JSON list of C-alpha atoms in Angstrom, two decimals:
[
{"chain": "A", "resi": 476, "resn": "MET", "atom": "CA", "xyz": [-18.81, 4.59, -13.35]},
{"chain": "A", "resi": 477, "resn": "THR", "atom": "CA", "xyz": [-15.49, 3.09, -14.42]},
{"chain": "A", "resi": 478, "resn": "ASP", "atom": "CA", "xyz": [-12.66, 3.48, -11.92]},
{"chain": "A", "resi": 479, "resn": "ARG", "atom": "CA", "xyz": [-10.06, 5.72, -13.55]},
{"chain": "A", "resi": 480, "resn": "VAL", "atom": "CA", "xyz": [-7.41, 4.81, -10.97]},
{"chain": "A", "resi": 481, "resn": "GLU", "atom": "CA", "xyz": [-6.04, 1.46, -9.86]},
{"chain": "A", "resi": 482, "resn": "PHE", "atom": "CA", "xyz": [-4.07, 1.49, -6.62]},
{"chain": "A", "resi": 483, "resn": "PHE", "atom": "CA", "xyz": [-1.90, -1.61, -6.20]},
{"chain": "A", "resi": 484, "resn": "PHE", "atom": "CA", "xyz": [-0.74, -1.67, -2.59]},
{"chain": "A", "resi": 485, "resn": "ASP", "atom": "CA", "xyz": [0.89, -3.51, 0.28]},
{"chain": "A", "resi": 486, "resn": "LEU", "atom": "CA", "xyz": [0.10, -2.52, 3.87]},
{"chain": "A", "resi": 487, "resn": "SER", "atom": "CA", "xyz": [3.74, -2.81, 5.02]},
{"chain": "A", "resi": 488, "resn": "SER", "atom": "CA", "xyz": [4.93, 0.24, 3.06]},
{"chain": "A", "resi": 489, "resn": "PRO", "atom": "CA", "xyz": [4.99, 3.61, 4.87]},
{"chain": "A", "resi": 490, "resn": "TRP", "atom": "CA", "xyz": [4.95, 5.48, 1.56]},
{"chain": "A", "resi": 491, "resn": "THR", "atom": "CA", "xyz": [1.86, 3.49, 0.60]},
{"chain": "A", "resi": 492, "resn": "CYS", "atom": "CA", "xyz": [0.24, 4.52, 3.88]},
{"chain": "A", "resi": 493, "resn": "LEU", "atom": "CA", "xyz": [0.80, 8.16, 2.97]},
{"chain": "A", "resi": 494, "resn": "ALA", "atom": "CA", "xyz": [-0.45, 7.74, -0.60]},
{"chain": "A", "resi": 495, "resn": "PHE", "atom": "CA", "xyz": [-3.52, 5.87, 0.65]},
{"chain": "A", "resi": 496, "resn": "HIS", "atom": "CA", "xyz": [-4.43, 8.85, 2.85]},
{"chain": "A", "resi": 497, "resn": "ASN", "atom": "CA", "xyz": [-3.58, 11.48, 0.22]},
{"chain": "A", "resi": 498, "resn": "LEU", "atom": "CA", "xyz": [-5.23, 9.86, -2.82]},
{"chain": "A", "resi": 499, "resn": "PRO", "atom": "CA", "xyz": [-8.90, 10.54, -1.89]},
{"chain": "A", "resi": 500, "resn": "ALA", "atom": "CA", "xyz": [-8.42, 14.31, -2.10]},
{"chain": "A", "resi": 501, "resn": "VAL", "atom": "CA", "xyz": [-6.89, 13.91, -5.56]},
{"chain": "A", "resi": 502, "resn": "LEU", "atom": "CA", "xyz": [-9.78, 11.75, -6.69]},
{"chain": "A", "resi": 503, "resn": "ALA", "atom": "CA", "xyz": [-12.34, 14.16, -5.27]},
{"chain": "A", "resi": 504, "resn": "ARG", "atom": "CA", "xyz": [-10.95, 17.06, -7.27]},
{"chain": "A", "resi": 505, "resn": "HIS", "atom": "CA", "xyz": [-11.78, 15.19, -10.46]},
{"chain": "A", "resi": 506, "resn": "GLY", "atom": "CA", "xyz": [-14.89, 13.29, -9.43]},
{"chain": "A", "resi": 507, "resn": "ALA", "atom": "CA", "xyz": [-12.88, 10.12, -10.04]},
{"chain": "A", "resi": 508, "resn": "THR", "atom": "CA", "xyz": [-12.92, 6.77, -8.28]},
{"chain": "A", "resi": 509, "resn": "ALA", "atom": "CA", "xyz": [-10.23, 4.20, -7.57]},
{"chain": "A", "resi": 510, "resn": "ARG", "atom": "CA", "xyz": [-10.10, 0.43, -7.34]},
{"chain": "A", "resi": 511, "resn": "TYR", "atom": "CA", "xyz": [-7.77, -0.81, -4.60]},
{"chain": "A", "resi": 512, "resn": "ARG", "atom": "CA", "xyz": [-5.77, -3.91, -5.57]},
{"chain": "A", "resi": 513, "resn": "PRO", "atom": "CA", "xyz": [-3.87, -5.82, -2.84]},
{"chain": "A", "resi": 514, "resn": "ILE", "atom": "CA", "xyz": [-0.45, -7.20, -3.77]},
{"chain": "A", "resi": 515, "resn": "LEU", "atom": "CA", "xyz": [2.52, -8.76, -1.98]},
{"chain": "A", "resi": 516, "resn": "VAL", "atom": "CA", "xyz": [5.32, -6.25, -2.40]},
{"chain": "A", "resi": 517, "resn": "GLY", "atom": "CA", "xyz": [7.95, -8.81, -1.38]},
{"chain": "A", "resi": 518, "resn": "GLY", "atom": "CA", "xyz": [6.95, -10.84, -4.43]},
{"chain": "A", "resi": 519, "resn": "VAL", "atom": "CA", "xyz": [7.41, -7.77, -6.62]},
{"chain": "A", "resi": 520, "resn": "PHE", "atom": "CA", "xyz": [10.84, -7.06, -5.13]},
{"chain": "A", "resi": 521, "resn": "ASN", "atom": "CA", "xyz": [11.91, -10.67, -5.60]},
{"chain": "A", "resi": 522, "resn": "ALA", "atom": "CA", "xyz": [10.88, -10.59, -9.25]},
{"chain": "A", "resi": 523, "resn": "VAL", "atom": "CA", "xyz": [11.98, -7.18, -10.49]},
{"chain": "A", "resi": 524, "resn": "ASN", "atom": "CA", "xyz": [13.51, -5.02, -7.73]},
{"chain": "A", "resi": 525, "resn": "PRO", "atom": "CA", "xyz": [15.89, -7.03, -5.50]},
{"chain": "A", "resi": 526, "resn": "ALA", "atom": "CA", "xyz": [18.09, -3.96, -5.05]},
{"chain": "A", "resi": 527, "resn": "VAL", "atom": "CA", "xyz": [15.69, -2.91, -2.27]},
{"chain": "A", "resi": 528, "resn": "TYR", "atom": "CA", "xyz": [17.07, -5.66, -0.05]},
{"chain": "A", "resi": 529, "resn": "ALA", "atom": "CA", "xyz": [20.68, -4.72, -0.76]},
{"chain": "A", "resi": 530, "resn": "ALA", "atom": "CA", "xyz": [19.97, -1.08, 0.13]},
{"chain": "A", "resi": 531, "resn": "ARG", "atom": "CA", "xyz": [18.53, -2.12, 3.49]},
{"chain": "A", "resi": 532, "resn": "GLU", "atom": "CA", "xyz": [21.73, -3.96, 4.34]},
{"chain": "A", "resi": 533, "resn": "GLN", "atom": "CA", "xyz": [23.88, -0.85, 3.88]},
{"chain": "A", "resi": 534, "resn": "ALA", "atom": "CA", "xyz": [24.14, 0.80, 7.29]},
{"chain": "A", "resi": 535, "resn": "ASP", "atom": "CA", "xyz": [25.74, 3.93, 5.78]},
{"chain": "A", "resi": 536, "resn": "ASN", "atom": "CA", "xyz": [23.25, 4.32, 2.92]},
{"chain": "A", "resi": 537, "resn": "ARG", "atom": "CA", "xyz": [22.75, 8.09, 2.92]},
{"chain": "A", "resi": 538, "resn": "ARG", "atom": "CA", "xyz": [19.77, 8.01, 0.59]},
{"chain": "A", "resi": 539, "resn": "LEU", "atom": "CA", "xyz": [17.96, 5.51, 2.81]},
{"chain": "A", "resi": 540, "resn": "GLN", "atom": "CA", "xyz": [18.79, 7.43, 5.98]},
{"chain": "A", "resi": 541, "resn": "HIS", "atom": "CA", "xyz": [17.54, 10.68, 4.44]},
{"chain": "A", "resi": 542, "resn": "SER", "atom": "CA", "xyz": [14.36, 8.95, 3.27]},
{"chain": "A", "resi": 543, "resn": "TRP", "atom": "CA", "xyz": [13.34, 8.45, 6.91]},
{"chain": "A", "resi": 544, "resn": "LYS", "atom": "CA", "xyz": [13.52, 12.22, 7.44]},
{"chain": "A", "resi": 545, "resn": "ILE", "atom": "CA", "xyz": [11.50, 12.90, 4.28]},
{"chain": "A", "resi": 546, "resn": "LEU", "atom": "CA", "xyz": [8.98, 10.27, 5.34]},
{"chain": "A", "resi": 547, "resn": "LYS", "atom": "CA", "xyz": [8.35, 12.09, 8.61]},
{"chain": "A", "resi": 548, "resn": "ASP", "atom": "CA", "xyz": [8.09, 15.41, 6.74]},
{"chain": "A", "resi": 549, "resn": "TRP", "atom": "CA", "xyz": [5.43, 13.97, 4.42]},
{"chain": "A", "resi": 550, "resn": "ALA", "atom": "CA", "xyz": [3.60, 12.44, 7.39]},
{"chain": "A", "resi": 551, "resn": "ARG", "atom": "CA", "xyz": [3.42, 15.81, 9.14]},
{"chain": "A", "resi": 552, "resn": "LEU", "atom": "CA", "xyz": [2.20, 17.45, 5.92]},
{"chain": "A", "resi": 553, "resn": "ALA", "atom": "CA", "xyz": [-0.51, 14.81, 5.50]},
{"chain": "A", "resi": 554, "resn": "ASP", "atom": "CA", "xyz": [-1.35, 14.74, 9.22]},
{"chain": "A", "resi": 555, "resn": "VAL", "atom": "CA", "xyz": [-0.76, 10.98, 9.31]},
{"chain": "A", "resi": 556, "resn": "PRO", "atom": "CA", "xyz": [0.75, 9.42, 12.48]},
{"chain": "A", "resi": 557, "resn": "MET", "atom": "CA", "xyz": [4.01, 7.73, 11.49]},
{"chain": "A", "resi": 558, "resn": "ASN", "atom": "CA", "xyz": [5.75, 5.90, 14.35]},
{"chain": "A", "resi": 559, "resn": "PHE", "atom": "CA", "xyz": [8.11, 4.06, 12.03]},
{"chain": "A", "resi": 560, "resn": "PRO", "atom": "CA", "xyz": [10.22, 2.00, 11.87]},
{"chain": "A", "resi": 561, "resn": "SER", "atom": "CA", "xyz": [9.07, -0.20, 14.74]},
{"chain": "A", "resi": 562, "resn": "GLN", "atom": "CA", "xyz": [10.33, -3.49, 16.17]},
{"chain": "A", "resi": 563, "resn": "TRP", "atom": "CA", "xyz": [8.13, -5.27, 13.60]},
{"chain": "A", "resi": 564, "resn": "HIS", "atom": "CA", "xyz": [9.87, -3.72, 10.57]},
{"chain": "A", "resi": 565, "resn": "PRO", "atom": "CA", "xyz": [10.21, -5.11, 7.98]},
{"chain": "A", "resi": 566, "resn": "ALA", "atom": "CA", "xyz": [6.88, -6.91, 8.00]},
{"chain": "A", "resi": 567, "resn": "LYS", "atom": "CA", "xyz": [6.33, -9.88, 5.70]},
{"chain": "A", "resi": 568, "resn": "SER", "atom": "CA", "xyz": [2.67, -8.80, 5.33]},
{"chain": "A", "resi": 569, "resn": "ILE", "atom": "CA", "xyz": [1.44, -11.96, 3.59]},
{"chain": "A", "resi": 570, "resn": "ALA", "atom": "CA", "xyz": [-1.30, -12.55, 6.17]},
{"chain": "A", "resi": 571, "resn": "ALA", "atom": "CA", "xyz": [-2.37, -8.92, 6.03]},
{"chain": "A", "resi": 572, "resn": "MET", "atom": "CA", "xyz": [-2.55, -8.88, 2.25]},
{"chain": "A", "resi": 573, "resn": "ARG", "atom": "CA", "xyz": [-4.59, -12.08, 2.21]},
{"chain": "A", "resi": 574, "resn": "PHE", "atom": "CA", "xyz": [-7.06, -10.36, 4.54]},
{"chain": "A", "resi": 575, "resn": "CYS", "atom": "CA", "xyz": [-7.19, -7.52, 2.01]},
{"chain": "A", "resi": 576, "resn": "CYS", "atom": "CA", "xyz": [-7.69, -9.88, -0.92]},
{"chain": "A", "resi": 577, "resn": "ALA", "atom": "CA", "xyz": [-10.59, -11.53, 0.90]},
{"chain": "A", "resi": 578, "resn": "LEU", "atom": "CA", "xyz": [-12.25, -8.09, 0.90]},
{"chain": "A", "resi": 579, "resn": "GLU", "atom": "CA", "xyz": [-11.32, -6.95, -2.61]},
{"chain": "A", "resi": 580, "resn": "GLU", "atom": "CA", "xyz": [-14.81, -7.41, -4.06]},
{"chain": "A", "resi": 581, "resn": "ASP", "atom": "CA", "xyz": [-16.22, -5.17, -1.31]},
{"chain": "A", "resi": 582, "resn": "GLN", "atom": "CA", "xyz": [-14.15, -2.08, -1.93]},
{"chain": "A", "resi": 583, "resn": "ALA", "atom": "CA", "xyz": [-15.71, -0.03, 0.87]},
{"chain": "A", "resi": 584, "resn": "ALA", "atom": "CA", "xyz": [-14.90, -2.75, 3.39]},
{"chain": "A", "resi": 585, "resn": "LEU", "atom": "CA", "xyz": [-11.39, -3.11, 1.96]},
{"chain": "A", "resi": 586, "resn": "VAL", "atom": "CA", "xyz": [-10.74, 0.61, 2.37]},
{"chain": "A", "resi": 587, "resn": "ARG", "atom": "CA", "xyz": [-12.00, 0.53, 5.98]},
{"chain": "A", "resi": 588, "resn": "PHE", "atom": "CA", "xyz": [-9.84, -2.46, 6.83]},
{"chain": "A", "resi": 589, "resn": "ALA", "atom": "CA", "xyz": [-6.77, -0.99, 5.12]},
{"chain": "A", "resi": 590, "resn": "ARG", "atom": "CA", "xyz": [-7.20, 2.31, 6.97]},
{"chain": "A", "resi": 591, "resn": "GLY", "atom": "CA", "xyz": [-7.41, 0.46, 10.28]},
{"chain": "A", "resi": 592, "resn": "ALA", "atom": "CA", "xyz": [-4.45, -1.78, 9.46]},
{"chain": "A", "resi": 593, "resn": "PHE", "atom": "CA", "xyz": [-2.28, 1.18, 8.46]},
{"chain": "A", "resi": 594, "resn": "ALA", "atom": "CA", "xyz": [-3.09, 2.84, 11.79]},
{"chain": "A", "resi": 595, "resn": "SER", "atom": "CA", "xyz": [-2.35, -0.39, 13.65]},
{"chain": "A", "resi": 596, "resn": "TYR", "atom": "CA", "xyz": [1.08, -0.76, 12.09]},
{"chain": "A", "resi": 597, "resn": "PHE", "atom": "CA", "xyz": [2.26, 2.80, 11.60]},
{"chain": "A", "resi": 598, "resn": "ALA", "atom": "CA", "xyz": [0.60, 4.59, 14.53]},
{"chain": "A", "resi": 599, "resn": "ALA", "atom": "CA", "xyz": [0.12, 1.96, 17.25]},
{"chain": "A", "resi": 600, "resn": "GLN", "atom": "CA", "xyz": [3.20, -0.08, 16.21]},
{"chain": "A", "resi": 601, "resn": "GLU", "atom": "CA", "xyz": [1.30, -3.37, 16.31]},
{"chain": "A", "resi": 602, "resn": "ASN", "atom": "CA", "xyz": [2.48, -6.51, 14.53]},
{"chain": "A", "resi": 603, "resn": "LEU", "atom": "CA", "xyz": [1.14, -6.55, 10.96]},
{"chain": "A", "resi": 604, "resn": "ASP", "atom": "CA", "xyz": [2.16, -10.21, 10.62]},
{"chain": "A", "resi": 605, "resn": "ASP", "atom": "CA", "xyz": [-0.03, -11.37, 13.53]},
{"chain": "A", "resi": 606, "resn": "PRO", "atom": "CA", "xyz": [-3.43, -12.76, 12.41]},
{"chain": "A", "resi": 607, "resn": "ALA", "atom": "CA", "xyz": [-4.84, -11.93, 15.85]},
{"chain": "A", "resi": 608, "resn": "VAL", "atom": "CA", "xyz": [-3.97, -8.27, 15.34]},
{"chain": "A", "resi": 609, "resn": "LEU", "atom": "CA", "xyz": [-5.54, -8.33, 11.88]},
{"chain": "A", "resi": 610, "resn": "THR", "atom": "CA", "xyz": [-8.69, -9.94, 13.24]},
{"chain": "A", "resi": 611, "resn": "ALA", "atom": "CA", "xyz": [-8.92, -7.24, 15.91]},
{"chain": "A", "resi": 612, "resn": "VAL", "atom": "CA", "xyz": [-8.48, -4.53, 13.27]},
{"chain": "A", "resi": 613, "resn": "ALA", "atom": "CA", "xyz": [-11.29, -6.04, 11.21]},
{"chain": "A", "resi": 614, "resn": "ASN", "atom": "CA", "xyz": [-13.58, -6.20, 14.23]},
{"chain": "A", "resi": 615, "resn": "ALA", "atom": "CA", "xyz": [-12.82, -2.59, 15.11]},
{"chain": "A", "resi": 616, "resn": "GLU", "atom": "CA", "xyz": [-13.85, -1.59, 11.58]},
{"chain": "A", "resi": 617, "resn": "GLY", "atom": "CA", "xyz": [-17.21, -3.31, 11.92]},
{"chain": "A", "resi": 618, "resn": "LEU", "atom": "CA", "xyz": [-16.21, -6.43, 9.99]},
{"chain": "A", "resi": 619, "resn": "ASP", "atom": "CA", "xyz": [-16.38, -10.07, 11.07]},
{"chain": "A", "resi": 620, "resn": "GLY", "atom": "CA", "xyz": [-12.73, -10.65, 11.89]},
{"chain": "A", "resi": 621, "resn": "ALA", "atom": "CA", "xyz": [-13.03, -14.38, 12.55]},
{"chain": "A", "resi": 622, "resn": "ALA", "atom": "CA", "xyz": [-14.84, -15.02, 9.27]},
{"chain": "A", "resi": 623, "resn": "LEU", "atom": "CA", "xyz": [-12.35, -12.84, 7.44]},
{"chain": "A", "resi": 624, "resn": "ALA", "atom": "CA", "xyz": [-9.45, -14.83, 8.89]},
{"chain": "A", "resi": 625, "resn": "VAL", "atom": "CA", "xyz": [-11.01, -18.05, 7.59]},
{"chain": "A", "resi": 626, "resn": "ALA", "atom": "CA", "xyz": [-11.58, -16.55, 4.14]},
{"chain": "A", "resi": 627, "resn": "ALA", "atom": "CA", "xyz": [-8.02, -15.20, 4.05]},
{"chain": "A", "resi": 628, "resn": "ALA", "atom": "CA", "xyz": [-6.66, -18.73, 4.48]},
{"chain": "A", "resi": 629, "resn": "SER", "atom": "CA", "xyz": [-8.60, -20.11, 1.50]},
{"chain": "A", "resi": 630, "resn": "ASP", "atom": "CA", "xyz": [-6.90, -21.29, -1.68]},
{"chain": "A", "resi": 631, "resn": "ALA", "atom": "CA", "xyz": [-8.99, -18.86, -3.73]},
{"chain": "A", "resi": 632, "resn": "VAL", "atom": "CA", "xyz": [-7.73, -15.85, -1.78]},
{"chain": "A", "resi": 633, "resn": "LYS", "atom": "CA", "xyz": [-4.14, -17.05, -1.90]},
{"chain": "A", "resi": 634, "resn": "ALA", "atom": "CA", "xyz": [-4.47, -17.43, -5.67]},
{"chain": "A", "resi": 635, "resn": "ARG", "atom": "CA", "xyz": [-5.94, -13.94, -5.99]},
{"chain": "A", "resi": 636, "resn": "LEU", "atom": "CA", "xyz": [-3.01, -12.40, -4.13]},
{"chain": "A", "resi": 637, "resn": "ARG", "atom": "CA", "xyz": [-0.57, -14.20, -6.42]},
{"chain": "A", "resi": 638, "resn": "ALA", "atom": "CA", "xyz": [-2.53, -13.12, -9.49]},
{"chain": "A", "resi": 639, "resn": "ASN", "atom": "CA", "xyz": [-2.68, -9.46, -8.42]},
{"chain": "A", "resi": 640, "resn": "THR", "atom": "CA", "xyz": [1.06, -9.48, -7.72]},
{"chain": "A", "resi": 641, "resn": "ASP", "atom": "CA", "xyz": [1.83, -11.12, -11.07]},
{"chain": "A", "resi": 642, "resn": "GLU", "atom": "CA", "xyz": [-0.43, -8.60, -12.81]},
{"chain": "A", "resi": 643, "resn": "VAL", "atom": "CA", "xyz": [1.26, -5.52, -11.42]},
{"chain": "A", "resi": 644, "resn": "ILE", "atom": "CA", "xyz": [4.66, -6.95, -12.36]},
{"chain": "A", "resi": 645, "resn": "ALA", "atom": "CA", "xyz": [3.46, -7.69, -15.89]},
{"chain": "A", "resi": 646, "resn": "ARG", "atom": "CA", "xyz": [2.16, -4.13, -16.21]},
{"chain": "A", "resi": 647, "resn": "GLY", "atom": "CA", "xyz": [5.51, -2.61, -15.22]},
{"chain": "A", "resi": 648, "resn": "GLY", "atom": "CA", "xyz": [5.14, -2.13, -11.48]},
{"chain": "A", "resi": 649, "resn": "TYR", "atom": "CA", "xyz": [8.18, -2.40, -9.25]},
{"chain": "A", "resi": 650, "resn": "GLY", "atom": "CA", "xyz": [6.90, -1.60, -5.75]},
{"chain": "A", "resi": 651, "resn": "SER", "atom": "CA", "xyz": [4.04, -0.25, -3.64]},
{"chain": "A", "resi": 652, "resn": "PRO", "atom": "CA", "xyz": [2.03, 1.74, -4.36]},
{"chain": "A", "resi": 653, "resn": "SER", "atom": "CA", "xyz": [1.87, 1.30, -8.10]},
{"chain": "A", "resi": 654, "resn": "ILE", "atom": "CA", "xyz": [-0.85, 3.59, -9.42]},
{"chain": "A", "resi": 655, "resn": "PHE", "atom": "CA", "xyz": [-2.41, 3.37, -12.87]},
{"chain": "A", "resi": 656, "resn": "VAL", "atom": "CA", "xyz": [-4.56, 6.06, -14.46]},
{"chain": "A", "resi": 657, "resn": "ASP", "atom": "CA", "xyz": [-6.87, 5.08, -17.30]},
{"chain": "A", "resi": 658, "resn": "GLY", "atom": "CA", "xyz": [-5.37, 1.63, -17.65]},
{"chain": "A", "resi": 659, "resn": "ASP", "atom": "CA", "xyz": [-1.74, 2.05, -18.67]},
{"chain": "A", "resi": 660, "resn": "ASP", "atom": "CA", "xyz": [-0.47, 5.40, -17.36]},
{"chain": "A", "resi": 661, "resn": "MET", "atom": "CA", "xyz": [1.65, 4.29, -14.39]},
{"chain": "A", "resi": 662, "resn": "TYR", "atom": "CA", "xyz": [2.89, 6.30, -11.42]},
{"chain": "A", "resi": 663, "resn": "PHE", "atom": "CA", "xyz": [4.74, 5.19, -8.30]},
{"chain": "A", "resi": 664, "resn": "GLY", "atom": "CA", "xyz": [4.60, 6.34, -4.71]},
{"chain": "A", "resi": 665, "resn": "ASN", "atom": "CA", "xyz": [3.19, 9.18, -2.69]},
{"chain": "A", "resi": 666, "resn": "ASP", "atom": "CA", "xyz": [5.58, 11.70, -4.23]},
{"chain": "A", "resi": 667, "resn": "GLN", "atom": "CA", "xyz": [4.03, 11.19, -7.68]},
{"chain": "A", "resi": 668, "resn": "LEU", "atom": "CA", "xyz": [0.45, 11.94, -6.65]},
{"chain": "A", "resi": 669, "resn": "PRO", "atom": "CA", "xyz": [0.72, 15.47, -8.16]},
{"chain": "A", "resi": 670, "resn": "LEU", "atom": "CA", "xyz": [1.37, 13.71, -11.47]},
{"chain": "A", "resi": 671, "resn": "VAL", "atom": "CA", "xyz": [-1.65, 11.50, -10.90]},
{"chain": "A", "resi": 672, "resn": "ASP", "atom": "CA", "xyz": [-3.61, 14.70, -10.30]},
{"chain": "A", "resi": 673, "resn": "ALA", "atom": "CA", "xyz": [-2.36, 16.12, -13.59]},
{"chain": "A", "resi": 674, "resn": "ALA", "atom": "CA", "xyz": [-3.12, 12.90, -15.47]},
{"chain": "A", "resi": 675, "resn": "LEU", "atom": "CA", "xyz": [-6.70, 12.94, -14.20]},
{"chain": "A", "resi": 676, "resn": "SER", "atom": "CA", "xyz": [-7.08, 16.42, -15.65]},
{"chain": "A", "resi": 677, "resn": "LYS", "atom": "CA", "xyz": [-6.68, 14.96, -19.14]},
{"chain": "A", "resi": 678, "resn": "GLU", "atom": "CA", "xyz": [-9.71, 13.84, -21.08]},
{"chain": "A", "resi": 679, "resn": "ASN", "atom": "CA", "xyz": [-10.35, 10.13, -20.87]}
]
């Protein structure tokens, strides 16, 4: 079966955490599957969306302040623990996303690790940038955390993370999660999952 959905994601994004938890129900309604594609969202921002950094610097940014309230509303609706922001925000996430890239060919393992890492960062408020935390998450999900840490430091995995990030930029993405249906129909963020649902209703 061909995956109808591609989910380009970075673990440091709270909106991505919500979309990650909400997407499976959308897929199930259509008997569809997704391929999860790790990226480094900071690389995307640097290339095509630097305004994100400027917005964070504005202490009186009403839109940003209101977004925290909406985030908590969505989290309650999705029944996802969201203790955010924490002392570790914003996370650089490069180590975490290399762990994800090391698992990309084993999608089931990647999904388990990502679920555990989201809970570590957004529920338990652990440091997403700490390889020891990531190793512990992997172990808790039944993976070999030490071996995964070694693989994550390899040149091949580093190159894959760069390639995935470059790919989502080239295809029009500007943040996380960038979601593609049937190749070139792009949607962004948790809020657009109803549109993903509608797109999956169309004939392939």
